[in-house]
Tab-separated table of C-alpha atoms in Angstrom:
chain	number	residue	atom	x	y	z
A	1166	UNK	CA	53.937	110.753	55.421
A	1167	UNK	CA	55.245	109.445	52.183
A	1168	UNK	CA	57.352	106.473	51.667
A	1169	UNK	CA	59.676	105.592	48.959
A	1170	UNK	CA	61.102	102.310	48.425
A	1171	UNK	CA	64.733	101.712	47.054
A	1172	UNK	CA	67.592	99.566	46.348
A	1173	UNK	CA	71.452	100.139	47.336
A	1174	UNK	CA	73.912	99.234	45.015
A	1175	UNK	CA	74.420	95.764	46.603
A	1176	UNK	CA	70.742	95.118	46.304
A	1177	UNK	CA	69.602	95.874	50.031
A	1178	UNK	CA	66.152	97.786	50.531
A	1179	UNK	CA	66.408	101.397	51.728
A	1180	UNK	CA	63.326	103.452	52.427
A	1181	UNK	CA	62.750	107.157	52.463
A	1182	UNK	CA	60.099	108.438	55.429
A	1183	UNK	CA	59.036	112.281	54.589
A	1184	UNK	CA	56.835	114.772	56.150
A	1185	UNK	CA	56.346	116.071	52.705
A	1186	UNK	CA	54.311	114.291	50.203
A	1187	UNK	CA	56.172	116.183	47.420
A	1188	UNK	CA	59.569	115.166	47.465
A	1189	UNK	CA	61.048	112.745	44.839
A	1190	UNK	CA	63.636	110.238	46.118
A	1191	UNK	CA	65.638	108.987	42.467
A	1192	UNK	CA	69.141	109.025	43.838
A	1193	UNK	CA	70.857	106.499	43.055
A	1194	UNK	CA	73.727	104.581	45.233
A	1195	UNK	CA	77.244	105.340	43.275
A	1196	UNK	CA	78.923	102.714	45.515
A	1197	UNK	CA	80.787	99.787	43.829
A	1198	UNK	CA	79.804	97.410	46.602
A	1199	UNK	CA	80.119	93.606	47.061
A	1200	UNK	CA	76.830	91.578	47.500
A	1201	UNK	CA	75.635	91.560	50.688
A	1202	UNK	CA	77.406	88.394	52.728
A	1203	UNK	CA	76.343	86.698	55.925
A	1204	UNK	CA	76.894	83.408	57.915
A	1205	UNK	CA	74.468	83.443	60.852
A	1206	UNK	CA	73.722	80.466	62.242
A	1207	UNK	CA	70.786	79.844	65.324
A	1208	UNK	CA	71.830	77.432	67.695
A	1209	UNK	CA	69.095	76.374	70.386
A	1210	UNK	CA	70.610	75.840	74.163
A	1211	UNK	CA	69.528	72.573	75.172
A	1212	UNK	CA	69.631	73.519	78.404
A	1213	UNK	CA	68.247	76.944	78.995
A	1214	UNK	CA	66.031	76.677	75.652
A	1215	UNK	CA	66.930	79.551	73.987
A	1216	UNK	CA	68.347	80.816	70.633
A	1217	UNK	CA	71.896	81.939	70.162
A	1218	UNK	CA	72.541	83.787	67.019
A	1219	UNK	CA	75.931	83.539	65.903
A	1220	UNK	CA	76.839	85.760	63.240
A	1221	UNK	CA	80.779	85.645	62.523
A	1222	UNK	CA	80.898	88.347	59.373
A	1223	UNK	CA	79.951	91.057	61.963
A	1224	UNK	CA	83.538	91.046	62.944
A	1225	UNK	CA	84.163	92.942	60.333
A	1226	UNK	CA	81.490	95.979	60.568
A	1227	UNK	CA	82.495	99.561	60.297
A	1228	UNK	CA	83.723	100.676	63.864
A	1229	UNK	CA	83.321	104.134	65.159
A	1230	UNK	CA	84.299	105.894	62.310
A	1231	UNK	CA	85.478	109.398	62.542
A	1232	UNK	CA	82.542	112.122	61.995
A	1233	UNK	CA	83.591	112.734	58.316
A	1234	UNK	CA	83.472	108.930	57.213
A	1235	UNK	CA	80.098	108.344	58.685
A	1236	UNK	CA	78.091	106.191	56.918
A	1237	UNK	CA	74.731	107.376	58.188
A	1238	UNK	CA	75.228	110.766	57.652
A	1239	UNK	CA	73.624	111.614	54.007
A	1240	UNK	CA	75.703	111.664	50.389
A	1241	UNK	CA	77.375	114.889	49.945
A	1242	UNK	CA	79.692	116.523	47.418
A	1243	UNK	CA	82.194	113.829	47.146
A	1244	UNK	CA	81.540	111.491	50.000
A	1245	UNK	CA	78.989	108.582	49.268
A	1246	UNK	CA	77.292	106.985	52.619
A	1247	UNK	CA	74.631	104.699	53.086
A	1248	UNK	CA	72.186	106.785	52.211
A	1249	UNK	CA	72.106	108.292	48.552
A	1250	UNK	CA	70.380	111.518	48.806
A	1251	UNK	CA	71.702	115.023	50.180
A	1252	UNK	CA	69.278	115.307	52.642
A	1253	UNK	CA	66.739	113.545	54.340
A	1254	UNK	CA	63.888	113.056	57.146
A	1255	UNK	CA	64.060	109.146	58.234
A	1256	UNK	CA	65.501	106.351	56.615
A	1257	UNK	CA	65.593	102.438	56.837
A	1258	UNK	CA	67.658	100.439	55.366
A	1259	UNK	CA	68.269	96.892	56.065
A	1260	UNK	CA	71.627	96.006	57.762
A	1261	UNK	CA	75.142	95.948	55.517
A	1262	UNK	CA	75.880	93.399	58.365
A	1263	UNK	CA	73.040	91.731	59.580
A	1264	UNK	CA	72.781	89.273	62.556
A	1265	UNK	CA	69.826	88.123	61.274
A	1266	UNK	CA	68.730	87.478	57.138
A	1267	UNK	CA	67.051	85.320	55.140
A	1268	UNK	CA	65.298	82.693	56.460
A	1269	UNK	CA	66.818	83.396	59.811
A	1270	UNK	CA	64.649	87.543	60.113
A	1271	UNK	CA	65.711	90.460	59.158
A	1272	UNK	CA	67.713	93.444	60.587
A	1273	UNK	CA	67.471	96.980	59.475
A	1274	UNK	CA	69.358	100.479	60.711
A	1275	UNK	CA	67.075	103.416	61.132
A	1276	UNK	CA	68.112	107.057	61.148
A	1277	UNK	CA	66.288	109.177	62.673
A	1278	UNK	CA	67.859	112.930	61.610
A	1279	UNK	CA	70.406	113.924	58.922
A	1280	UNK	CA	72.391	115.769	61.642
A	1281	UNK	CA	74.932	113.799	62.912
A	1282	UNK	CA	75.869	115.424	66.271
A	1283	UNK	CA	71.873	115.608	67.247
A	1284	UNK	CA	70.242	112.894	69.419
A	1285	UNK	CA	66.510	111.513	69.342
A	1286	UNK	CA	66.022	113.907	72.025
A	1287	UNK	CA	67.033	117.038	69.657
A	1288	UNK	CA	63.956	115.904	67.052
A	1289	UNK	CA	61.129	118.191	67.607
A	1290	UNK	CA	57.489	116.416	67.985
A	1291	UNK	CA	57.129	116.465	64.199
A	1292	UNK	CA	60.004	114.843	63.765
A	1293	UNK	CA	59.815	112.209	66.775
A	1294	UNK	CA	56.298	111.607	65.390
A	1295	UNK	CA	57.926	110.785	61.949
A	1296	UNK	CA	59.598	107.946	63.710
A	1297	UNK	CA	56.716	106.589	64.966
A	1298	UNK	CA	54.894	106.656	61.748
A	1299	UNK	CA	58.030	104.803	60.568
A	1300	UNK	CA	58.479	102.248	63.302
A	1301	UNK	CA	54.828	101.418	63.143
A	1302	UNK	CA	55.052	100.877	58.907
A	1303	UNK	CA	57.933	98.339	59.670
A	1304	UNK	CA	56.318	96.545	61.978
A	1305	UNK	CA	53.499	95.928	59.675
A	1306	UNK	CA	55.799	95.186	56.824
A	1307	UNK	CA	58.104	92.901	58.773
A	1308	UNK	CA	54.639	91.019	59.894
A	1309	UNK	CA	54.135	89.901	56.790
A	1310	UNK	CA	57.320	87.939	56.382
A	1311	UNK	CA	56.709	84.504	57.066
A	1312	UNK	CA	59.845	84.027	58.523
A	1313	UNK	CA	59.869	86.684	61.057
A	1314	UNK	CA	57.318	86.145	64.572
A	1315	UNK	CA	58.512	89.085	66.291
A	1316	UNK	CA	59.144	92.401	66.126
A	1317	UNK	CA	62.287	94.611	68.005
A	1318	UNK	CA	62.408	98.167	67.654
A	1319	UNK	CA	64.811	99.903	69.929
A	1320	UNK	CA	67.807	102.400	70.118
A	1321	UNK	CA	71.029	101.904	71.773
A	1322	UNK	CA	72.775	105.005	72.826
A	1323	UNK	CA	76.237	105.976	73.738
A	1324	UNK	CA	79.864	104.518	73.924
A	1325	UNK	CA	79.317	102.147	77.015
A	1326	UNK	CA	76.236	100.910	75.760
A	1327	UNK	CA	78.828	99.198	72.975
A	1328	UNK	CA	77.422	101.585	69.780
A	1329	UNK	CA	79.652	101.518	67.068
A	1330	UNK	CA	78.013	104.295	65.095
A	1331	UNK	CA	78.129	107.431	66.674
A	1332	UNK	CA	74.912	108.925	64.745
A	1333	UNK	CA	71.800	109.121	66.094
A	1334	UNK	CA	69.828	105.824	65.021
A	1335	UNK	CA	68.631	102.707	65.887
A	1336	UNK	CA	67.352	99.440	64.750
A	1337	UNK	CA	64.606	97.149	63.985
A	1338	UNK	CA	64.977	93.003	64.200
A	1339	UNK	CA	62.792	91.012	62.775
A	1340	UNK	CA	63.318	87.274	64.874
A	1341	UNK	CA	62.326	84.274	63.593
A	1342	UNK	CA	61.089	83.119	66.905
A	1343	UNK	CA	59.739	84.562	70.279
A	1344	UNK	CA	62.571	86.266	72.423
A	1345	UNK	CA	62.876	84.511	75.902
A	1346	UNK	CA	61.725	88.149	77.574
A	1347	UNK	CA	59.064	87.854	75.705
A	1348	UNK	CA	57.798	84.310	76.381
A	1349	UNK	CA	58.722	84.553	79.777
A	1350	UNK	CA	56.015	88.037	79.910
A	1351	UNK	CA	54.167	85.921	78.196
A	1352	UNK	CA	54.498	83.254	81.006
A	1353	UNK	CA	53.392	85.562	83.646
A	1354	UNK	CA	50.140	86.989	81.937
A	1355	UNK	CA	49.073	83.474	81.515
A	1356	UNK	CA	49.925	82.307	85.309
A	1357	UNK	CA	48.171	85.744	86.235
A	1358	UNK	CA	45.028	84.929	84.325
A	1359	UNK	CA	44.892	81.708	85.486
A	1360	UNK	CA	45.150	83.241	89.492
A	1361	UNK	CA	42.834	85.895	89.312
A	1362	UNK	CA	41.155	85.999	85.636
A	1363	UNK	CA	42.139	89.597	85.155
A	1364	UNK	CA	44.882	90.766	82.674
A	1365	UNK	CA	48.111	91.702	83.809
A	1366	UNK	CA	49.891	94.223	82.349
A	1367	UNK	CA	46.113	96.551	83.375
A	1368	UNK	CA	47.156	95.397	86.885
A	1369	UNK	CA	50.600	96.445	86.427
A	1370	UNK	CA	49.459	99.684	85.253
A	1371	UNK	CA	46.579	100.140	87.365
A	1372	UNK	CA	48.835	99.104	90.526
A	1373	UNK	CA	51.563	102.189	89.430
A	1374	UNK	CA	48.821	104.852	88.578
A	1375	UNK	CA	47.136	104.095	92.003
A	1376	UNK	CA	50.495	104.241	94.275
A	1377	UNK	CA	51.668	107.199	92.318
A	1378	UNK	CA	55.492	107.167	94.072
A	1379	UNK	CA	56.741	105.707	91.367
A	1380	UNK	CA	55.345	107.622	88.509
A	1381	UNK	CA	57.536	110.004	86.139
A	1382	UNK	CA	55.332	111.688	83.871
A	1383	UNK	CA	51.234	110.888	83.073
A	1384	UNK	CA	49.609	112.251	80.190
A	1385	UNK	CA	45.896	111.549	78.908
A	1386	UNK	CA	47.031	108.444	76.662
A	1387	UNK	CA	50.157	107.280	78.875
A	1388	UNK	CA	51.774	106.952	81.633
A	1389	UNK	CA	55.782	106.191	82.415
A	1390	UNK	CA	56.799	104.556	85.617
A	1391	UNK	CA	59.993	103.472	87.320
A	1392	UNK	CA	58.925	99.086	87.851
A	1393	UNK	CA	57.995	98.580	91.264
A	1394	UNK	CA	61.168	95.711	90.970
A	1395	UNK	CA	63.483	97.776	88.361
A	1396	UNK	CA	66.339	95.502	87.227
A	1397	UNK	CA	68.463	99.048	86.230
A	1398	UNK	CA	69.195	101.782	88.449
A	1399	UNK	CA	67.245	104.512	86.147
A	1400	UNK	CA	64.534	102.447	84.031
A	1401	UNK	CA	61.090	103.300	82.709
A	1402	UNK	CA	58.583	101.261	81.433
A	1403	UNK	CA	56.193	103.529	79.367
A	1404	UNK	CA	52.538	102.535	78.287
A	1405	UNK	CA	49.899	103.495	76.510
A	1406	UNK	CA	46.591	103.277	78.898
A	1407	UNK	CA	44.395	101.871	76.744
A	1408	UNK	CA	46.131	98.048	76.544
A	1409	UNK	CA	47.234	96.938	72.425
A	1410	UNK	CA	49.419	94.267	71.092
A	1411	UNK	CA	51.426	96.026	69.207
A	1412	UNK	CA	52.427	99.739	67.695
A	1413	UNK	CA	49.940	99.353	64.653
A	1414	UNK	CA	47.266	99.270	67.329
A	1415	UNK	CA	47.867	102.476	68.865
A	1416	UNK	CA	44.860	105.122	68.348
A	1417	UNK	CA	44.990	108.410	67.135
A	1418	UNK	CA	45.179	110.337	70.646
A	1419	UNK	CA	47.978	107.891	71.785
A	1420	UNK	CA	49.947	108.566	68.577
A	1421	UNK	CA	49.370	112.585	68.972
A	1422	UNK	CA	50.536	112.460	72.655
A	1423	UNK	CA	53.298	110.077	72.359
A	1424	UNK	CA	56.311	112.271	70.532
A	1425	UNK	CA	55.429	114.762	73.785
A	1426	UNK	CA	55.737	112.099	76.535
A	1427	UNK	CA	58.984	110.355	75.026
A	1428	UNK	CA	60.886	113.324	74.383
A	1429	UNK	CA	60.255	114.527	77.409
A	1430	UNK	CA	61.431	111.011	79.106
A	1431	UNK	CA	64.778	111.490	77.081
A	1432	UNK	CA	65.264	115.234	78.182
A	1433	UNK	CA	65.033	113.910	81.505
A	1434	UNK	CA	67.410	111.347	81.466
A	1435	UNK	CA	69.894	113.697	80.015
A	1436	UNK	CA	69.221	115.837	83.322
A	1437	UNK	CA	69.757	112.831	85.901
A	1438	UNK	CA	73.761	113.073	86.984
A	1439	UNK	CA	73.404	117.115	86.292
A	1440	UNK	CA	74.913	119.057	84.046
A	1441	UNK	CA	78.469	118.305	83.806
A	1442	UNK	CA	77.717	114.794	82.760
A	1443	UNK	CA	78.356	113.554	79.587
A	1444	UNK	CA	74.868	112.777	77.965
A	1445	UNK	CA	73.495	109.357	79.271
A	1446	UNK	CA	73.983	106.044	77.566
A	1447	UNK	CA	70.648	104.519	77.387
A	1448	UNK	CA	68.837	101.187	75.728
A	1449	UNK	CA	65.054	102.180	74.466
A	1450	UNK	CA	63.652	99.071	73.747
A	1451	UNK	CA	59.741	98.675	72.279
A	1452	UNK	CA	57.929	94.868	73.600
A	1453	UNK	CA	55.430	93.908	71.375
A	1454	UNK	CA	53.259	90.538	70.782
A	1455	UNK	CA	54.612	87.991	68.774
A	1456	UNK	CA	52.610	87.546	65.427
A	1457	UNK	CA	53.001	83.861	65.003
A	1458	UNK	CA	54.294	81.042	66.642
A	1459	UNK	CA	52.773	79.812	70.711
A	1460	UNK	CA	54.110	82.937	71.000
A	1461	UNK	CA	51.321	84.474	69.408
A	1462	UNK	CA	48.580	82.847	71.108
A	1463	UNK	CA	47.980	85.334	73.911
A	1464	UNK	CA	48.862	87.708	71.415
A	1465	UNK	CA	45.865	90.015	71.917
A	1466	UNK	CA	46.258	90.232	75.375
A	1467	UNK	CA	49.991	91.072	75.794
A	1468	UNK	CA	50.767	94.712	76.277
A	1469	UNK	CA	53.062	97.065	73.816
A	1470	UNK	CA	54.836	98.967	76.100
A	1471	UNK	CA	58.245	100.501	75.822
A	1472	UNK	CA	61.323	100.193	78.423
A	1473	UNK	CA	64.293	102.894	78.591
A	1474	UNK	CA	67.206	102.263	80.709
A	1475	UNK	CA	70.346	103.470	81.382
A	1476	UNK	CA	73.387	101.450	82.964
A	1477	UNK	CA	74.783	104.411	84.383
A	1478	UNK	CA	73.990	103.962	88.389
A	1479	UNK	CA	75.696	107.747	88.904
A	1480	UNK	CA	78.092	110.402	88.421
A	1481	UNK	CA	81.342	108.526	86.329
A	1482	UNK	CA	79.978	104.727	87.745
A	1483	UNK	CA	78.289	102.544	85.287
A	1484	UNK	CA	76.321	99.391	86.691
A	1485	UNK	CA	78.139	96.357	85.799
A	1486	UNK	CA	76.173	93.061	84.753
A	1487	UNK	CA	78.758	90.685	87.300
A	1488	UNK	CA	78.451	87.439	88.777
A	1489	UNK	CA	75.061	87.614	89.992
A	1490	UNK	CA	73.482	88.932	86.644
A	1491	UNK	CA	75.403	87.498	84.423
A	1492	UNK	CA	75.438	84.158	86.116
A	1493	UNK	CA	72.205	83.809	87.617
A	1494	UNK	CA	70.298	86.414	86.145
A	1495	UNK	CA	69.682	87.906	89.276
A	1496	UNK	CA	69.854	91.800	89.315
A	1497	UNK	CA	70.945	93.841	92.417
A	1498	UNK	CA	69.564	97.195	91.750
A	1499	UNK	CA	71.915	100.105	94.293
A	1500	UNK	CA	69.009	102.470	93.439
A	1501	UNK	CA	65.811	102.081	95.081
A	1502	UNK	CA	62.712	102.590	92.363
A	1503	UNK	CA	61.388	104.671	94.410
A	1504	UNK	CA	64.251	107.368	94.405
A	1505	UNK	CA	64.773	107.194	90.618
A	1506	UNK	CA	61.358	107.990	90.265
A	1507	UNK	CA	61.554	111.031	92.813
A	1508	UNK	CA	64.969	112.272	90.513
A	1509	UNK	CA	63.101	111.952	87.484
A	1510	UNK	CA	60.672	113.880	88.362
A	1511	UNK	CA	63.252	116.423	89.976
A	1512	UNK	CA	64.783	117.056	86.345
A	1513	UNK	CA	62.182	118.144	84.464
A	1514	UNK	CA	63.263	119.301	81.163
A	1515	UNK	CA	61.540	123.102	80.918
């Protein structure tokens, strides 16, 4: 892989991720943009505890654009995008309208193909490895920021999900603080320790490799599983077997095998209302250990592991968050985990 570091004409960081170590990345952004402007402010709930970001200049981000205006698609003939060169294999850039900057993190776009009407599920296992390679370097980089003590890499895909950009990408925040998801994992590996002195996402994964029912797909270096309580009606929680922090941790045989496994999770997905279906909205969301912060003290024993979802529950129905979830936070699931599992194994993608 070779990375090349840039700036955008309104002084953001963009940065090239190729397969080839030979290609030369000197384009330069012909935009006449405005610097960069943002006015998030993090508010903490004094009653629930946790961080609201509001961020008021996102109001006025670019909004499903038609295909010819998009502005992840590369710089060609006379249209100028967000990215400067003709072509390319990933890119990163950080956000033209950021929730989170400065001393409050950092939020950056990823693009995973040139080809605008492809999804992650298109990329070959090059290409999906690529990604990897990328979302791994970020993480690494985006540790070093003193202002940033967690990591978020995840995709949101499709119209209901609420993506404004119809190209295939995703995003990486940076928070300046430990997620409540997070701390309240973190919560439960703790109180499990304490109850049986064992660690609990092995348990976890030990418990779903030695049922088997609710298994999707096991390889040598993962396994993906439909959560014995699954808050969505299709989910998977994907894991790597031997336990790390974090995606800089992964080994060589888990990065080799990975691209195989997860494009094979997204075929699948695709495959789950049958063919007529429009392809299905879906949140893929990485969870990995907080560098610093109490976050970060059980750091070493937390467990990267990565959660896809759809809220699609089936053919033309999507699963609305309603009084119970949105209220209470308690999720009524109309699919039993067991019998998303079964379908997801049904719809094998060869």
């Amino acid at each position: 892989m070779k990375k090349t570091s840039t700036r955008l004409a309104d002084g953001r960081e963009l940065l090239y991720y190729d397969a080839r170590d030979d290609l030369v990345r000197d384009e330069s952004d012909r935009r006449p943009l405005d610097p960069v402007s943002t006015a998030s402010e993090l508010r903490r709930d004094p009653l629930l505890g946790d961080t609201v970001v509001v961020a008021s200049h996102r109001q006025g981000r670019t909004y499903l654009p038609p295909a010819d205006a998009c502005p992840l698609c590369p710089s060609r003939e006379d249209r100028d995008s967000e990215i400067p060169a003709a072509d390319y294999d990933v890119v990163v850039f950080e956000n033209r309208f950021p929730s989170l900057a400065g001393d409050s993190g950092r939020c950056e776009v990823v693009c995973f193909t040139p080809d605008h009407d492809a999804s992650f599920a298109d990329l070959t296992e090059d290409q999906a490895a690529l990604v990897l390679e990328a979302w791994t370097d970020r993480t690494a980089d985006l540790a070093e920021l003193p202002q940033v003590e967690q990591v978020f890499c995840f995709e949101n895909r499709g119209a209901e999900i609420g993506v404004t950009l119809g190209h295939p990408h995703g995003q990486i925040y940076g928070y300046p603080f430990t997620t409540p998801r997070t701390a309240l994992m973190l919560r439960s590996l703790t109180e499990h320790r304490e109850r049986t002195g064992r660690n609990l996402f092995d348990d976890v994964v030990q418990r779903e490799l030695a049922a088997g029912e609710r298994v999707v797909l096991e390889g040598e270096h993962w396994v993906a599983f439909v959560p014995y309580a699954a808050h969505w009606p299709y989910e998977v929680h994907l894991h790597p077997k031997r336990r790390v922090p974090d995606l800089r941790a992964l080994d060589d045989g888990a990065r080799t095998e990975f691209p195989r496994i997860y494009l094979e999770l997204l075929r699948r997905f695709d495959r789950i209302f049958g063919p007529d279906e429009p392809p299905t909205p879906y949140i893929s969301a990485w969870h990995q250990a907080p560098f610093r912060g109490e976050g970060a003290v059980d750091r070493e024993e937390f467990g990267l592991h990565l959660e896809l979802f759809t809220i699609r529950r089936t053919s033309g129905k999507l699963k609305y968050l309603a009084g119970s979830e949105s209220g209470m936070n308690v999720f009524i699931n109309d699919v039993p985990p067991e019998t998303a599992a079964e379908r997801l194994r049904e719809v094998a993608s060869t």
